[in-house]
Coordinates of N, CA, C and O in Angstrom, one line a residue:
X422 N -139.9 -3.7 9.8 CA -139.0 -4.1 10.6 C -138.5 -5.2 10.5 O -139.4 -6.6 10.3
X423 N -136.2 -5.5 10.1 CA -136.2 -6.8 10.2 C -135.9 -6.8 11.3 O -135.8 -6.6 12.4
X424 N -135.7 -8.4 11.2 CA -135.1 -8.9 12.8 C -134.1 -9.9 12.3 O -133.2 -10.2 13.8
X425 N -133.3 -8.8 11.6 CA -131.6 -9.0 10.8 C -131.0 -8.8 12.5 O -131.2 -7.5 12.4
X426 N -129.8 -9.4 13.4 CA -129.0 -8.8 14.0 C -128.2 -8.7 12.9 O -127.4 -8.3 12.3
X427 N -127.2 -6.7 13.5 CA -126.0 -6.0 12.7 C -125.8 -6.1 14.5 O -125.5 -5.4 14.8
X428 N -124.2 -6.5 14.3 CA -123.4 -6.5 14.5 C -122.4 -5.0 15.1 O -121.9 -5.1 13.9
X429 N -122.6 -4.5 15.7 CA -121.3 -3.1 15.2 C -120.5 -3.1 16.9 O -120.1 -3.4 17.2
X430 N -119.3 -2.6 16.5 CA -118.6 -2.3 17.8 C -118.6 -1.6 18.3 O -118.6 -0.4 17.7
X431 N -118.5 -0.7 19.6 CA -118.8 -0.3 20.7 C -117.7 -0.2 21.2 O -117.4 -0.6 22.4
X432 N -116.8 1.6 21.2 CA -115.7 2.1 21.8 C -116.7 1.5 23.6 O -117.7 2.7 23.5
X433 N -115.9 1.8 24.9 CA -116.9 2.8 25.9 C -115.2 2.7 26.9 O -114.5 2.0 26.8
X434 N -116.0 3.3 27.7 CA -114.8 3.5 28.8 C -114.4 2.7 29.2 O -115.3 1.8 30.1
X435 N -113.2 2.7 30.6 CA -113.3 1.6 31.8 C -114.7 1.8 32.5 O -114.7 0.2 32.9
X436 N -115.6 3.2 33.0 CA -115.9 2.8 33.9 C -116.9 2.2 33.3 O -118.2 1.7 34.3
X437 N -117.7 2.9 32.0 CA -118.8 2.1 31.5 C -118.5 0.2 31.9 O -119.7 -0.3 32.3
X438 N -117.1 0.0 31.4 CA -116.8 -1.4 31.4 C -117.0 -1.7 32.8 O -118.3 -2.9 32.8
X439 N -116.9 -0.8 33.9 CA -117.0 -1.3 35.3 C -118.3 -1.2 36.1 O -118.7 -2.6 36.3
X440 N -119.0 -1.1 35.3 CA -121.0 -1.0 35.3 C -120.5 -2.2 34.5 O -122.0 -2.5 35.3
X441 N -120.3 -2.4 34.0 CA -121.3 -3.2 32.7 C -121.3 -4.9 33.8 O -121.6 -6.1 33.5
X442 N -119.4 -4.2 34.3 CA -119.2 -5.6 34.8 C -120.4 -6.2 36.0 O -120.6 -7.2 36.6
X443 N -120.7 -5.0 36.9 CA -120.7 -5.4 37.9 C -122.6 -5.3 37.4 O -123.4 -6.1 38.7
X444 N -123.2 -5.2 36.6 CA -124.5 -5.1 36.3 C -124.7 -6.8 36.1 O -125.9 -7.3 35.8
X445 N -123.9 -7.3 35.5 CA -123.2 -9.0 35.3 C -123.7 -9.2 37.1 O -123.4 -11.0 37.5
X446 N -123.0 -9.4 37.4 CA -122.8 -9.2 39.6 C -124.4 -9.8 40.3 O -124.1 -8.7 40.1
X447 N -124.1 -11.1 40.7 CA -126.1 -11.0 41.0 C -125.4 -10.0 42.5 O -124.7 -10.9 43.5
X448 N -126.3 -10.4 42.8 CA -126.9 -9.0 44.6 C -126.5 -7.1 43.9 O -126.2 -6.3 45.0
X449 N -125.4 -7.5 43.6 CA -125.0 -5.7 42.9 C -126.3 -5.1 42.5 O -126.9 -5.7 42.2
X450 N -126.5 -3.6 42.9 CA -127.3 -3.0 42.8 C -126.9 -2.5 40.7 O -128.9 -2.0 41.1
X451 N -126.3 -1.8 40.8 CA -125.9 -2.7 39.3 C -127.2 -4.5 38.9 O -128.1 -4.1 37.7
X452 N -127.1 -5.2 38.7 CA -127.8 -5.7 38.3 C -129.1 -5.4 38.6 O -129.8 -6.6 37.9
X453 N -129.4 -5.4 40.3 CA -131.1 -5.5 40.4 C -131.4 -3.9 40.0 O -132.5 -4.1 39.4
X454 N -130.9 -3.4 39.4 CA -131.3 -1.6 37.9 C -131.2 -3.2 37.6 O -133.1 -2.8 36.3
X455 N -129.8 -3.6 36.2 CA -130.1 -3.7 35.3 C -131.9 -5.2 35.1 O -132.6 -5.0 34.2
X456 N -132.1 -5.9 35.7 CA -132.8 -6.7 36.0 C -134.9 -6.5 35.9 O -135.4 -7.4 35.5
X457 N -134.3 -5.6 37.0 CA -135.5 -4.7 37.3 C -135.6 -4.4 36.1 O -137.5 -4.2 35.2
X458 N -134.8 -3.5 35.5 CA -135.8 -3.0 34.4 C -135.6 -3.5 33.3 O -136.8 -3.3 31.9
X459 N -135.1 -5.0 32.5 CA -135.2 -5.7 31.6 C -135.2 -6.9 32.0 O -135.5 -7.7 30.7
X460 N -134.6 -7.6 33.0 CA -135.5 -9.1 33.3 C -134.0 -9.8 33.8 O -132.9 -9.3 33.2
X461 N -134.2 -11.0 33.8 CA -132.6 -11.5 34.1 C -131.7 -12.3 32.9 O -130.2 -11.8 33.2
X462 N -132.8 -12.3 31.7 CA -132.4 -12.5 30.8 C -130.2 -11.3 30.2 O -129.8 -11.5 30.4
X463 N -131.1 -9.7 30.7 CA -130.7 -9.2 30.7 C -128.1 -9.7 30.6 O -127.9 -8.6 30.4
X464 N -128.9 -9.7 31.9 CA -127.3 -10.5 32.5 C -126.6 -12.1 32.3 O -125.8 -11.6 32.9
X465 N -127.5 -11.8 31.2 CA -127.1 -13.4 31.4 C -125.8 -13.4 30.8 O -125.1 -14.1 30.2
X466 N -124.6 -12.3 29.8 CA -124.4 -12.5 29.4 C -123.7 -11.3 29.0 O -124.8 -10.6 28.9
X467 N -122.8 -10.4 28.5 CA -122.0 -9.7 28.4 C -122.4 -8.7 26.9 O -123.0 -7.3 27.6
X468 N -123.0 -9.4 25.8 CA -123.3 -9.0 24.5 C -124.6 -8.7 24.7 O -125.2 -7.9 24.9
X469 N -124.7 -9.5 26.4 CA -127.4 -8.6 26.9 C -127.4 -7.9 26.6 O -128.1 -7.8 27.1
X470 N -126.0 -7.7 28.3 CA -126.1 -6.4 28.6 C -125.6 -5.4 28.0 O -126.5 -4.1 28.3
X471 N -124.9 -5.5 27.1 CA -124.6 -4.1 26.4 C -126.3 -4.0 25.7 O -126.2 -2.5 25.2
X472 N -126.5 -5.1 25.1 CA -128.0 -5.5 24.3 C -128.7 -4.6 24.9 O -129.4 -2.8 24.7
X473 N -128.9 -4.8 26.5 CA -129.9 -4.5 27.3 C -129.4 -1.9 27.6 O -130.9 -1.2 27.4
X474 N -128.6 -1.6 28.1 CA -127.5 -0.7 27.7 C -127.8 0.0 26.4 O -129.0 0.9 27.2
X475 N -128.2 -0.6 25.6 CA -128.9 0.1 24.2 C -130.2 0.2 24.4 O -130.3 1.6 23.6
X476 N -130.8 -0.6 24.0 CA -132.0 -0.6 24.7 C -132.8 0.8 25.1 O -133.4 1.2 25.1
X477 N -132.1 0.3 26.9 CA -133.0 1.5 27.0 C -132.3 3.2 27.6 O -133.1 4.1 27.4
X478 N -131.2 3.7 26.7 CA -130.6 4.3 25.8 C -131.7 4.8 25.3 O -131.8 5.9 24.8
X479 N -132.2 4.0 24.3 CA -132.7 4.4 22.6 C -133.8 4.7 22.9 O -134.3 4.9 22.7
X480 N -134.1 3.7 23.6 CA -135.7 3.8 25.1 C -135.5 5.7 25.9 O -137.3 6.2 25.1
X481 N -134.7 6.0 26.2 CA -134.4 7.3 26.2 C -135.1 8.2 25.6 O -135.3 8.9 25.4
X482 N -133.9 8.3 24.6 CA -133.7 9.0 23.3 C -136.0 9.2 22.8 O -136.4 10.2 22.4
X483 N -136.2 8.0 22.1 CA -137.4 8.4 21.1 C -138.2 9.5 22.9 O -139.5 9.4 22.5
X484 N -138.4 8.9 24.3 CA -139.3 8.8 24.7 C -138.6 10.8 25.0 O -140.1 11.6 24.7
X485 N -137.7 11.0 24.9 CA -137.9 12.7 24.4 C -137.7 13.3 23.0 O -138.0 14.4 23.0
X486 N -137.8 12.2 22.1 CA -138.0 13.2 20.8 C -140.1 12.8 21.1 O -140.8 14.1 20.0
X487 N -140.7 11.6 22.2 CA -141.7 12.7 21.3 C -142.2 13.8 22.8 O -143.2 14.2 22.2
X488 N -141.5 13.9 23.2 CA -141.9 15.1 24.4 C -141.8 16.0 23.6 O -141.8 17.3 23.8
X489 N -139.9 15.8 22.5 CA -140.0 17.7 21.1 C -141.4 17.5 21.0 O -141.9 18.7 20.7
X490 N -141.6 16.9 20.3 CA -142.7 16.6 19.8 C -144.7 17.5 20.4 O -145.0 18.0 19.7
X491 N -144.9 17.0 21.2 CA -146.0 17.0 22.1 C -145.7 18.7 22.7 O -146.4 19.6 21.9
X492 N -144.2 19.0 23.3 CA -144.4 20.2 23.0 C -144.0 21.2 21.6 O -145.0 22.4 21.3
X493 N -144.3 20.9 21.1 CA -144.5 21.4 19.3 C -145.6 21.5 18.9 O -146.0 22.1 18.2
X494 N -146.5 20.3 18.9 CA -147.4 20.5 18.8 C -148.7 21.6 19.6 O -149.1 21.9 19.1
X495 N -148.0 21.2 21.2 CA -148.8 22.5 21.7 C -148.4 23.9 21.5 O -149.4 24.6 21.9
X496 N -147.2 23.8 20.5 CA -146.1 25.0 20.6 C -147.1 26.7 19.1 O -148.3 27.0 19.5
X497 N -148.0 25.0 18.8 CA -149.1 25.5 17.3 C -150.0 25.7 17.7 O -150.2 26.1 16.8
X498 N -150.0 25.5 18.6 CA -151.7 25.5 18.8 C -152.7 27.1 19.1 O -151.7 27.0 19.8
X499 N -153.4 26.5 18.0 CA -153.7 28.8 18.8 C -154.7 28.7 19.6 O -155.8 27.7 19.2
X500 N -155.2 29.6 20.0 CA -156.1 30.2 20.7 C -157.5 29.4 20.3 O -158.5 28.4 21.1
X501 N -157.9 29.8 18.8 CA -159.0 28.4 17.9 C -158.7 27.2 18.8 O -159.9 26.1 18.8
X502 N -157.8 26.5 18.3 CA -157.5 24.8 18.4 C -158.1 25.1 20.3 O -158.3 23.6 20.5
X503 N -156.7 25.2 21.3 CA -157.5 25.4 22.6 C -159.3 25.4 22.8 O -159.6 24.2 23.3
X504 N -160.0 26.4 22.7 CA -161.3 26.7 22.7 C -161.7 25.5 22.1 O -163.4 24.3 22.6
X505 N -161.7 24.9 21.2 CA -162.3 23.3 20.4 C -161.5 21.3 22.1 O -163.5 21.9 22.4
X506 N -161.3 21.9 21.6 CA -160.2 20.5 23.2 C -160.5 21.4 24.3 O -161.4 19.7 24.5
X507 N -161.2 23.0 25.2 CA -162.0 22.6 25.8 C -162.8 21.9 25.8 O -163.8 21.8 27.0
X508 N -163.8 23.1 25.0 CA -164.9 22.2 24.3 C -165.3 20.9 24.7 O -166.5 20.5 24.9
X509 N -164.9 20.4 23.3 CA -164.8 18.5 23.9 C -164.5 18.4 25.3 O -165.0 17.5 25.4
X510 N -164.0 18.4 25.4 CA -163.4 17.8 26.9 C -164.7 18.0 27.9 O -165.1 17.2 28.5
X511 N -165.8 19.4 27.7 CA -166.7 20.1 28.6 C -167.3 19.0 28.0 O -168.7 18.5 29.2
X512 N -167.5 18.3 27.0 CA -168.8 18.2 26.1 C -168.8 16.3 26.6 O -170.2 15.6 27.3
X513 N -167.3 16.1 26.5 CA -167.8 15.0 27.4 C -167.8 14.1 29.4 O -168.5 13.3 29.2
X514 N -167.9 16.0 29.6 CA -167.8 15.6 30.9 C -169.1 15.8 31.1 O -170.2 14.8 32.0
X515 N -170.3 16.2 29.9 CA -171.2 16.3 30.5 C -171.6 15.3 29.9 O -173.4 14.9 30.8
X516 N -171.8 14.6 28.9 CA -172.3 13.1 28.9 C -172.8 11.7 29.1 O -172.9 10.9 29.7
X517 N -170.8 12.6 30.0 CA -170.7 11.4 31.2 C -172.2 11.1 33.2 O -172.1 9.9 33.5
X518 N -172.4 12.7 33.4 CA -173.7 12.5 34.4 C -174.4 12.1 34.2 O -175.3 11.8 33.0

């Protein structure tokens, strides 16, 4: 994975700008939320705050992708797969006792 920084222009709405501005205002609820999630460095500049917001959004996308993958995997399992996994769980429990 490259560590090269790529700069992009991203359009934002006035409401989004207001939240970003609030996220950089110490003591505000948005600042507290941002720094709780990403640390105080995320509020040090507008660019850092935008990057933090993007990071959080991409994290949500990755989580959704993983959930969809797990759902597809579960749906692909047949009765034989489920019986095998149940037997393995029971076997592990039996060896712990």
